[in-house]
Coordinates of C-alpha atoms and ligand atoms in Angstrom, one line a residue:
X1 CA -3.5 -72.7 53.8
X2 CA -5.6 -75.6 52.1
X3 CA -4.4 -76.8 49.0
X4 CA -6.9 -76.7 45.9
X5 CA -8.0 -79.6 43.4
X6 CA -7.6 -78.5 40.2
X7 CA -10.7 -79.3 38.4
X8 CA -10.1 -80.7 35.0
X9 CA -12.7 -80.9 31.5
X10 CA -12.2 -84.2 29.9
X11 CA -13.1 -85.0 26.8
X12 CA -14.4 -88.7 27.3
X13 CA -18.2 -88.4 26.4
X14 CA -20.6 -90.5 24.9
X15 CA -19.5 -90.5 21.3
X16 CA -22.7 -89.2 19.8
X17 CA -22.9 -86.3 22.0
X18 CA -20.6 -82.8 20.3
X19 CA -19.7 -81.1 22.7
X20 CA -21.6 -77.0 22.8
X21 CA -23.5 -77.8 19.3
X22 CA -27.0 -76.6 19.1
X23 CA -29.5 -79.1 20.5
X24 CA -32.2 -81.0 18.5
X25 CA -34.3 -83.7 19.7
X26 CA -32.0 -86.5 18.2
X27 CA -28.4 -85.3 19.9
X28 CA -30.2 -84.6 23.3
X29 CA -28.2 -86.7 26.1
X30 CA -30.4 -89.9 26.7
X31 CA -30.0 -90.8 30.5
X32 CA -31.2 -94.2 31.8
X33 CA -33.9 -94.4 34.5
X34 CA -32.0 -95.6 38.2
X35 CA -33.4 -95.8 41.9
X36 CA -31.5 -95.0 44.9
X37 CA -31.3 -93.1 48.2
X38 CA -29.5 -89.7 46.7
X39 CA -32.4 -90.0 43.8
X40 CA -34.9 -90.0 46.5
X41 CA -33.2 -86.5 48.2
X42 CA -33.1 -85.2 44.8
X43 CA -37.0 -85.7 44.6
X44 CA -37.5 -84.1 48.2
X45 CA -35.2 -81.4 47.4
X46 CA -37.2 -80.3 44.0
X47 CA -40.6 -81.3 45.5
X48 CA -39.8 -78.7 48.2
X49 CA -38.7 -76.3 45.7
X50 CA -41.9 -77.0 43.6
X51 CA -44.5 -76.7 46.0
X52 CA -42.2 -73.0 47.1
X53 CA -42.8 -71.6 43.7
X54 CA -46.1 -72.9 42.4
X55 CA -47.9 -72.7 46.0
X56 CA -46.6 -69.8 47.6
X57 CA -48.2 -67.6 45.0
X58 CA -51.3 -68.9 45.6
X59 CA -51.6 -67.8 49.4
X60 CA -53.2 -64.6 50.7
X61 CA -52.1 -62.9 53.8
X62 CA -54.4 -60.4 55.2
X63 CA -56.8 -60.2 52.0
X64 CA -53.8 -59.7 49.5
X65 CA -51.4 -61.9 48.0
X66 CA -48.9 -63.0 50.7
X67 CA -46.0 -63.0 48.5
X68 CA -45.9 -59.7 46.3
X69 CA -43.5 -57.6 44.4
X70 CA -45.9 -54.9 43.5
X71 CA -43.7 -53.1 40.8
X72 CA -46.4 -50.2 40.1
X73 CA -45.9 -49.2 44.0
X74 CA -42.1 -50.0 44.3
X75 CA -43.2 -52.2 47.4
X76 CA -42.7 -56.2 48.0
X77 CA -45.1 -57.7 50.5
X78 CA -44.6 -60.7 52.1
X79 CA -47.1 -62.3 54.4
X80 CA -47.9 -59.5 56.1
X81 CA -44.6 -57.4 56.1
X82 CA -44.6 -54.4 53.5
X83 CA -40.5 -53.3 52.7
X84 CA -40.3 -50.3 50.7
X85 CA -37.3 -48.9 48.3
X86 CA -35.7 -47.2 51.6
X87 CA -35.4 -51.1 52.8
X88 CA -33.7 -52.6 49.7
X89 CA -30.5 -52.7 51.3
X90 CA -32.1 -55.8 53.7
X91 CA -32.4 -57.3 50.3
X92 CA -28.6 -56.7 49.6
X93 CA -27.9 -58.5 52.9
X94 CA -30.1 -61.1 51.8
X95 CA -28.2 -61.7 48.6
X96 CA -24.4 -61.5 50.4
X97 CA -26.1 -64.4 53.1
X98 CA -26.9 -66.2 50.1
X99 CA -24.3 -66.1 48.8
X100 CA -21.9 -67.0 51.6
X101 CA -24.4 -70.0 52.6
X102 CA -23.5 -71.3 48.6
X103 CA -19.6 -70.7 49.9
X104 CA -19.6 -72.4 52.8
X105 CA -21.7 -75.7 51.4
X106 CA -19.5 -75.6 48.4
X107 CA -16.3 -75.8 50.5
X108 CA -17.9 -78.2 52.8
X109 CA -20.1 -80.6 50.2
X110 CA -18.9 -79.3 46.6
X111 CA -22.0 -78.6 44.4
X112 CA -24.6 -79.9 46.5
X113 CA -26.6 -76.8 45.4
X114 CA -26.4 -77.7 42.0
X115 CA -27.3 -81.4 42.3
X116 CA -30.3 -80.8 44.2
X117 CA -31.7 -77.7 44.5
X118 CA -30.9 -75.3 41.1
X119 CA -34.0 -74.2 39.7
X120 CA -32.2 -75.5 36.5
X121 CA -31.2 -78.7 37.5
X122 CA -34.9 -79.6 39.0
X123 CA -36.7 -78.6 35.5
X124 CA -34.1 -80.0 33.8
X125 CA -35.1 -83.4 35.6
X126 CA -38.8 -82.7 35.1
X127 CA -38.4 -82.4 31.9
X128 CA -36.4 -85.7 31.5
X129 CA -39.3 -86.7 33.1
X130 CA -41.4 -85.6 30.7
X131 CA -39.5 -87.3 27.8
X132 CA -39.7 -91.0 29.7
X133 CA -43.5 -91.3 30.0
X134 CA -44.0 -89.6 26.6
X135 CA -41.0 -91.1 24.5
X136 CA -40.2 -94.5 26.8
X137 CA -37.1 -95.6 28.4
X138 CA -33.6 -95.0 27.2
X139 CA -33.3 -97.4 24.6
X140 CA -36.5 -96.9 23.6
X141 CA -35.9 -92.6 22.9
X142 CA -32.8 -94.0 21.0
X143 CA -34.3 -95.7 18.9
X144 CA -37.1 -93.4 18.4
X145 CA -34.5 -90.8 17.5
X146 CA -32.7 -93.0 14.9
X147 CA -35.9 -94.3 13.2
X148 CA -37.5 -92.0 10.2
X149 CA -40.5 -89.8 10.9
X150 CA -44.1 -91.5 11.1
X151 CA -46.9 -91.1 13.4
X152 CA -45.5 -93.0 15.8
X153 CA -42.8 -90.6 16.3
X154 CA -44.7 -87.3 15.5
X155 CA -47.3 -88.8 18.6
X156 CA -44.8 -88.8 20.9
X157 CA -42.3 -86.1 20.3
X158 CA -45.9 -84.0 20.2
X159 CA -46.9 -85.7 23.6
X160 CA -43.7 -84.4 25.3
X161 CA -43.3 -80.9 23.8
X162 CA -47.2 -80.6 24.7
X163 CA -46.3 -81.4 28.2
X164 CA -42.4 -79.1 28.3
X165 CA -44.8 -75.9 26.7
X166 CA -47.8 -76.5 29.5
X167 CA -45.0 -76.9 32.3
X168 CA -43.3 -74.1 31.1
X169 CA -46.5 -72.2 30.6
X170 CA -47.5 -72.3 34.2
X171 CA -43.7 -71.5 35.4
X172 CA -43.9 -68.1 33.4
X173 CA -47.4 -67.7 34.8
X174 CA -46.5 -68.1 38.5
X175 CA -43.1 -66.3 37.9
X176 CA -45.1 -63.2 36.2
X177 CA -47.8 -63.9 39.6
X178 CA -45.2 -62.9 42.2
X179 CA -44.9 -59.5 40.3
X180 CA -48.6 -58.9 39.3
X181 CA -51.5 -60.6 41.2
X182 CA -51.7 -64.0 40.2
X183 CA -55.4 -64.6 40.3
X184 CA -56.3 -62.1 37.9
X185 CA -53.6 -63.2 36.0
X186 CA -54.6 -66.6 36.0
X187 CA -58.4 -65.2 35.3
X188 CA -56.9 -63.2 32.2
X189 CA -55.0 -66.2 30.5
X190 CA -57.5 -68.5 30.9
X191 CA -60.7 -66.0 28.9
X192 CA -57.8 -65.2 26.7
X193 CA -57.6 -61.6 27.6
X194 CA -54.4 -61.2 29.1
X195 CA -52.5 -58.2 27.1
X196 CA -49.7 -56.2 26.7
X197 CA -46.4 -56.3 29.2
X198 CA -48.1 -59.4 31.0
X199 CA -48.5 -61.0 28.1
X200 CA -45.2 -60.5 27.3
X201 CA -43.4 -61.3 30.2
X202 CA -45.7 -64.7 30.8
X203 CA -44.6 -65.4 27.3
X204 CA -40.3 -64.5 27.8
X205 CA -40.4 -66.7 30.6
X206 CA -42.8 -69.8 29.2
X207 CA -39.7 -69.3 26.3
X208 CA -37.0 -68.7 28.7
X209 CA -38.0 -72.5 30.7
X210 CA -39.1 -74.2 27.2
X211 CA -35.3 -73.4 26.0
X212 CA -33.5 -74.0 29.2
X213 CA -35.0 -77.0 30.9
X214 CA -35.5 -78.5 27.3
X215 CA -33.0 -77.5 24.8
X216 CA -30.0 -76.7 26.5
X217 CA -30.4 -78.3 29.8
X218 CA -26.8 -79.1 30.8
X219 CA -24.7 -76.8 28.3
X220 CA -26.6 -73.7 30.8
X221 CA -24.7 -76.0 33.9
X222 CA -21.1 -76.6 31.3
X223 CA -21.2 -72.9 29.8
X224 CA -23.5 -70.6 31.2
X225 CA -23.3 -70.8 35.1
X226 CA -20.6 -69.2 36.7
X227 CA -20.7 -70.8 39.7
X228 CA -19.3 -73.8 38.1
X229 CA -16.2 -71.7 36.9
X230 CA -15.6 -70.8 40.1
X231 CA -16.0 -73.8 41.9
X232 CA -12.1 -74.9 41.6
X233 CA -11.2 -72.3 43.9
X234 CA -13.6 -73.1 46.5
X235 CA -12.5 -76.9 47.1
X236 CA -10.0 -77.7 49.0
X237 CA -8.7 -81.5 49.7
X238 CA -11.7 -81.8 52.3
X239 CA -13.9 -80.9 50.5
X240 CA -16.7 -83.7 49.5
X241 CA -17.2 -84.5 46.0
X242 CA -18.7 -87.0 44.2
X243 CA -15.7 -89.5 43.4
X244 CA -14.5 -92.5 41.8
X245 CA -12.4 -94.8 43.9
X246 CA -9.7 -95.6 41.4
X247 CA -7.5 -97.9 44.2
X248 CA -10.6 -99.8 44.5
X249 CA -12.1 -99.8 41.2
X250 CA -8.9 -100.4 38.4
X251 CA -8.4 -102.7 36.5
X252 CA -12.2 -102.4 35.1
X253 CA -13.3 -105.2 32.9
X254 CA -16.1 -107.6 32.7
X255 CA -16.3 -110.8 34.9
X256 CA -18.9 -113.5 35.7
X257 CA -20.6 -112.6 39.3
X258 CA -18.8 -115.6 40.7
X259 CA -15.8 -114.8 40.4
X260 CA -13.4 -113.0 42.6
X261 CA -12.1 -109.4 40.9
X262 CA -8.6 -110.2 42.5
X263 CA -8.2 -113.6 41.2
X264 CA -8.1 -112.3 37.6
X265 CA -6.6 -109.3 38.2
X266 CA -9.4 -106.4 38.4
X267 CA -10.9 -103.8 40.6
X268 CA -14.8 -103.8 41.5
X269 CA -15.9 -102.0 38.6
X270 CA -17.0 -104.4 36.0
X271 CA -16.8 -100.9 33.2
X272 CA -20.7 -101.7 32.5
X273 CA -21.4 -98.1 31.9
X274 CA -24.4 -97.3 33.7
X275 CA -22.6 -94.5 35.7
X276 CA -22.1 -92.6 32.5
X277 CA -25.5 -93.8 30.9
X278 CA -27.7 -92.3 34.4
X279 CA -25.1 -88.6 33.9
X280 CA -27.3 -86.1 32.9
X281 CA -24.5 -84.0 31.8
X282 CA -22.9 -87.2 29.8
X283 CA -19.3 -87.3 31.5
X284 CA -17.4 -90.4 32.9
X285 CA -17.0 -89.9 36.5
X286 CA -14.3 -92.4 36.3
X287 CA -12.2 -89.6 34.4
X288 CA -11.9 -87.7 37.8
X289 CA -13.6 -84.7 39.1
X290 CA -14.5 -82.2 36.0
X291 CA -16.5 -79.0 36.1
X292 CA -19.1 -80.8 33.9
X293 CA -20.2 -82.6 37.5
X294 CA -23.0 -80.7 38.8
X295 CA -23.1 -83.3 42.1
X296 CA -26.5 -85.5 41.4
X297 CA -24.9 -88.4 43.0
X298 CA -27.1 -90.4 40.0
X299 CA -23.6 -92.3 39.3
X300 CA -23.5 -93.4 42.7
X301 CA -26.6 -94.5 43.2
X302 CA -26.2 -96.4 39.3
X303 CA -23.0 -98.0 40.7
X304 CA -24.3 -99.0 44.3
X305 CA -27.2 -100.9 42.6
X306 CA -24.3 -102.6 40.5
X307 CA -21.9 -103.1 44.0
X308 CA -25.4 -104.5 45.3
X309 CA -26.0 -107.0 41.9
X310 CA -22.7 -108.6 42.4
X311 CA -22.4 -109.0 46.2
X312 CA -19.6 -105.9 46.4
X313 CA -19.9 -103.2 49.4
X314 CA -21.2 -100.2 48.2
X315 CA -19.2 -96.7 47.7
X316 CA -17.3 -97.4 44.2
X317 CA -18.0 -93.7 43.6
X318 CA -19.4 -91.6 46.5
X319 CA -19.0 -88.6 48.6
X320 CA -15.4 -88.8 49.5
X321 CA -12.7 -86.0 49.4
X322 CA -9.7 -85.8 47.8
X323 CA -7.7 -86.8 51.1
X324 CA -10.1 -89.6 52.5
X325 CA -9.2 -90.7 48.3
X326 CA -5.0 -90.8 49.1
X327 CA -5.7 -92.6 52.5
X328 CA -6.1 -89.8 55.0
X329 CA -8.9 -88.9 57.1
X330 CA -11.2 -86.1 56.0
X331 CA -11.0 -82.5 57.9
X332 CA -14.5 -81.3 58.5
X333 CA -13.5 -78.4 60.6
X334 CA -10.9 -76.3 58.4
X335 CA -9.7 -72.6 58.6
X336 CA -12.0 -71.7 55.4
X337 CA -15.2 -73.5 56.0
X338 CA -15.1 -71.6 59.9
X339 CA -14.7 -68.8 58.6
X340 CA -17.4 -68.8 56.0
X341 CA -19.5 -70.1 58.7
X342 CA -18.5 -67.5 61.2
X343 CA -19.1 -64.7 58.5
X344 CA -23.0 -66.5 57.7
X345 CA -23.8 -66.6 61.5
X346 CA -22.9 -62.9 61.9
X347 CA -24.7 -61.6 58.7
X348 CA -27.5 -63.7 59.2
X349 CA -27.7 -62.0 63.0
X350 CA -27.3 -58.8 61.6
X351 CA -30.2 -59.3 59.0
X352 CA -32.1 -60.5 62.0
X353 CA -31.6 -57.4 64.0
X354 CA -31.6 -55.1 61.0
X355 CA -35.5 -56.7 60.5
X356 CA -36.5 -56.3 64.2
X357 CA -35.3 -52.7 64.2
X358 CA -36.6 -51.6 61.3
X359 CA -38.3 -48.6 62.0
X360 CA -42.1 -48.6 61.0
X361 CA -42.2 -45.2 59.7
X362 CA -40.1 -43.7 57.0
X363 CA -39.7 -39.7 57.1
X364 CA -37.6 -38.4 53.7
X365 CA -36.8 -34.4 53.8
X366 CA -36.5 -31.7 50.4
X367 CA -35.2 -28.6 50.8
X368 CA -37.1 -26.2 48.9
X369 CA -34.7 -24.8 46.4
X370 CA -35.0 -21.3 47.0
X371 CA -32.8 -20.8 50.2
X372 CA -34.8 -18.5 52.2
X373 CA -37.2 -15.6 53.0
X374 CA -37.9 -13.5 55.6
X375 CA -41.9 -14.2 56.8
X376 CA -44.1 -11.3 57.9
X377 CA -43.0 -11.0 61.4
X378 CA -39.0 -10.5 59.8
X379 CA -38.4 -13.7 60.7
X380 CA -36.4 -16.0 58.2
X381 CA -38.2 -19.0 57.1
X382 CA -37.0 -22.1 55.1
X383 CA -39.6 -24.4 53.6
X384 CA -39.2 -28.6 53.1
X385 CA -41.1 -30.8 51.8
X386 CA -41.5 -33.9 54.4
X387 CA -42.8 -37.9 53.2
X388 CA -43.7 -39.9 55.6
X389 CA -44.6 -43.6 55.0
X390 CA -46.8 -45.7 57.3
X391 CA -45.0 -49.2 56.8
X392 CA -47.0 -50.9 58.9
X393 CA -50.6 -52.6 57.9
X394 CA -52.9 -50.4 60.4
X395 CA -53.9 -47.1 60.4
X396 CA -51.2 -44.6 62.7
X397 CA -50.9 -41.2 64.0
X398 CA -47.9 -39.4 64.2
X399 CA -46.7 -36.2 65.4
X400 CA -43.5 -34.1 63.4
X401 CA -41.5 -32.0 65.0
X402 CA -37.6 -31.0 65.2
X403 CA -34.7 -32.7 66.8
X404 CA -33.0 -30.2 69.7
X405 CA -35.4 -27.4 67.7
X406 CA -33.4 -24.7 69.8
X407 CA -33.5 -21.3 68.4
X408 CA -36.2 -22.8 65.3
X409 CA -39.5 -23.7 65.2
X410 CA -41.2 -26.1 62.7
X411 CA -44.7 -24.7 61.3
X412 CA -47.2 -26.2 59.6
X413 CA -49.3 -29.6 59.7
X414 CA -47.2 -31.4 62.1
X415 CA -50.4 -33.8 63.5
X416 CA -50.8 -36.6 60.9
X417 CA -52.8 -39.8 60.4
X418 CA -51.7 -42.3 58.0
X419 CA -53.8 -45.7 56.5
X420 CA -52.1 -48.8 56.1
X421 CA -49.0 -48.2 53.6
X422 CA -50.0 -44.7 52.9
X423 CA -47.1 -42.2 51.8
X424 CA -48.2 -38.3 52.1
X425 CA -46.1 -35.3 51.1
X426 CA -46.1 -32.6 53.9
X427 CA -45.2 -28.9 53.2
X428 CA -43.7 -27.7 55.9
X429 CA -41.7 -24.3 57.2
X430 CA -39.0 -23.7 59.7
X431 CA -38.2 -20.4 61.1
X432 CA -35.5 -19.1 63.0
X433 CA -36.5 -17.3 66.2
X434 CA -33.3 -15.3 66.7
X435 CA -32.1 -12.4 65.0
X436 CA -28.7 -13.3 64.1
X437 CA -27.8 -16.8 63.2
X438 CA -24.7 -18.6 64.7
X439 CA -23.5 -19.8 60.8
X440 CA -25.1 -19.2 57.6
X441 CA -25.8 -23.2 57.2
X442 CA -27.1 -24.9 60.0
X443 CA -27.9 -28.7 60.4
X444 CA -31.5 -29.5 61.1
X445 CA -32.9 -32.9 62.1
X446 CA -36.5 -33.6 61.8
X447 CA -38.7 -36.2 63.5
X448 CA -41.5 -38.1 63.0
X449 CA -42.9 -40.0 66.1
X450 CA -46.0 -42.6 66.4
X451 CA -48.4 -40.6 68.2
X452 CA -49.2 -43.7 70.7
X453 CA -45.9 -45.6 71.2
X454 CA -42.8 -42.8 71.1
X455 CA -40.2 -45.8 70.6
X456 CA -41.4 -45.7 66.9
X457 CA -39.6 -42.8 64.7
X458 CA -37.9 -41.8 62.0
X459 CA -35.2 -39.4 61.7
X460 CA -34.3 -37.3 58.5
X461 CA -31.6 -34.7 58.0
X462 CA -31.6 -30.9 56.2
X463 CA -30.0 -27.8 56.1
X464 CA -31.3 -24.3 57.7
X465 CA -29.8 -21.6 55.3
X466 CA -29.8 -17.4 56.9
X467 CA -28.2 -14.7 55.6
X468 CA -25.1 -13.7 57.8
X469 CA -25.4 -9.7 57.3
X470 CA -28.7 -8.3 57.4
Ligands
LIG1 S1 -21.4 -98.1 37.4 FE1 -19.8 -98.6 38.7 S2 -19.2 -100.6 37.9 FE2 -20.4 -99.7 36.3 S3 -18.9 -98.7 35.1 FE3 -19.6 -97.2 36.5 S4 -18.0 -97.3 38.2 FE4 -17.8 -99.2 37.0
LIG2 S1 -20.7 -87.4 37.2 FE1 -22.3 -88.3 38.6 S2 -22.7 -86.6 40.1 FE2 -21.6 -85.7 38.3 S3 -23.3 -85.0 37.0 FE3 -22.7 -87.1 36.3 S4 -24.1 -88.4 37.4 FE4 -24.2 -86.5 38.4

């Protein structure tokens, strides 16, 4: 069994910043701009996600949108494949991958996920953006925030919400336009003539990433987001979080560059701050791991720059785990993480199968509710009502018929042709060909094959009801 970190909240914030209070633009956390190598990943990571969302919208896939959740026909598109209701439990799969991948990096890397890839944490640093080339540098917002209204103020704090309300805008746009085709979406806002649950929902969402990415920004991360409740359990003393090398660092204090740390009693860090000043959440890293950390790695790139300025080797704080910390050597392969991976491999070849075999034609089967009646050559008849859905994106025949039919026969249209994605209701009847029936509730299995390739079918089950005595 690996032992767990317990992850602790400290309260050693910047003074001016109360903890869960409602946000206005002067107690918003103020970070200071940095460069570094885990900045640059943090770019790539939200760049990738960015040009996801925004672009993927945008692309058509045999004449309609490539990536569609078409809610008025219950059927999601994407880039050619159509998955219908009867396929939602691939989606389930989907989600339980997901959510053992998150597992497996946490236990492995610690909230990598959060750092550089949460939709919440890349707006949130788009939006920081935002406030920079609008409001200026760090010192600059602060003193902004502490000087009295004038037009100087009113300019800029106008200039950045103009810029959080347009970015927003087009987020609750493009969100919306993977539920409703964007372009006439698009089309609509733009001659004003959007309407009604559209309108609405472009609206909830502009809100919803105005609010979040603006306004509460970290406090979603601190109080909102389970995952960082949770997280405690999932480390172990392997796992890699971002750390502060106390052995290496203590006793902090000021000292001229020139002078050697050891000769005057302290550790490399020279306490100038900047580790907390870069933390978008606002915590000390030097206070140990806390589940205000949402893994950025901005302190570490903050403190290598300082390492770099006074001639120290980098890795003050870095990626490090709790045992590399004590003076042992990391365990990359561990019980937990092989297992998760194990789990993620099998699931994801499952989903992979489960896609492959996914039959192209969906066959559903209704008893009629009256249980049966005797047709006009005295035989007994029950009647169903058959759908059949062409999943695929060309037109297909098919041919119905029963499973081991036996002592039945199926009557009715049993030669059908489908378009692309069409669904059609087919009445059908079954009659039973012998006098006396061998129960008074028989199983029934009915088929519906692609006319040109047999290996493509469907198979639905229903009951044959006869009187016993008549
Ligand atoms: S950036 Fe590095 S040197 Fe500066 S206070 Fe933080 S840990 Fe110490
Ligand atoms: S402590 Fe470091 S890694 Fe954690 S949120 Fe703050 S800057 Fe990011």
């Amino acid at each position: 069994m690996s032992e767990r970190i317990p992850v602790r909240t400290v309260e050693t914030f910047e003074p001016s910043r109360p903890k869960m209070k409602v946000k206005t633009s002067d107690n918003l956390i103020h970070t200071r701009s940095f460069t570094g190598l885990f900045r640059n990943l943090r770019i790539t990571g939200a760049g990738f996600l960015f040009l996801l969302f925004f672009g993927t919208v945008w692309l058509n896939w045999g004449g309609r949108q490539a990536v569609l959740w078409d809610l008025s026909e219950s059927k999601f598109h994407i880039f050619g494949a159509t998955f219908w209701p009867q396929d939602f439990i691939l989606l389930s799969a989907l989600l339980i991958i997901a959510a053992f991948g998150l597992f497996a990096i946490t236990v492995f890397a610690g909230r990598v996920w959060c750092g550089y890839t949460c939709p919440q944490s890349s707006w949130t640093w788009i939006f920081m953006w935002c406030e920079k080339i609008t409001e200026g540098e760090r010192n600059q917002r602060i003193k902004l925030q502490a000087s009295p209204w004038g037009l100087n103020k009113l300019m800029r704090r106008s200039a950045k919400h103009t810029l959080w309300l347009a970015i927003s805008l087009l987020t609750g746009l493009t969100f919306v336009g993977y539920f409703t085709p964007i372009r006439p979406l698009a089309e609509e806002l733009l001659t004003l003539q959007m309407g009604g649950v559209s309108l609405f929902w472009v609206l909830f969402f502009t809100g919803a990433t105005y609010i979040n990415a603006g306004w509460l920004r970290e406090a979603v991360c601190m109080h909102m987001c389970p995952y960082a409740r949770f997280q405690s359990v999932m480390f172990d003393k392997d796992t890699l979080t971002i750390s502060y090398d106390v052995a290496r660092g203590e006793n902090r204090g000021p000292r001229k560059r020139e002078v050697k740390p050891a000769e005057v009693g302290l550790g490399d860090c020279i306490d100038c701050q900047l580790c907390v000043q870069v933390c978008p959440t606002g915590i000390d890293i030097r206070d140990g791991l806390q589940m205000e950390c949402i893994g950025c790695a901005a302190c570490i790139d903050a403190c290598d720059s300082i390492m770099d300025k006074m001639g120290y080797a980098p890795g003050l704080i870095s990626y490090t785990s709790e045992r590399q910390l004590q003076g042992g050597k990391t365990h990359l392969l561990r019980p937990r993480l092989v297992g998760y991976t194990a789990v993620l491999l099998v699931m994801i070849a499952a989903l992979v199968v489960a896609l492959v075999e996914r039959p192209m034609v969906s066959l559903d089967v209704s008893k009629d509710r009256g249980l049966f009646r005797e047709n006009s050559q005295g035989q007994i008849e029950n009647i169903y009502s058959l759908k059949v859905i062409n999943k695929t994106q060309q037109r297909q025949d098919y041919q119905l018929s029963l499973v081991d039919a036996g002592d039945f026969e199926l009557r009715g249209k049993t030669a059908l042709s489908l378009a692309p994605g069409e669904i059609v209701g087919v009445p059908v009847s079954v009659a039973m060909l012998t006098e006396r029936p061998a129960s008074s509730s028989q199983s029934l299995s009915f088929k519906v094959m692609d006319s040109d390739e047999p290996g493509i079918y469907s198979v639905a089950q229903s009951r044959f009801v006869a009187p016993m005595n008549r």
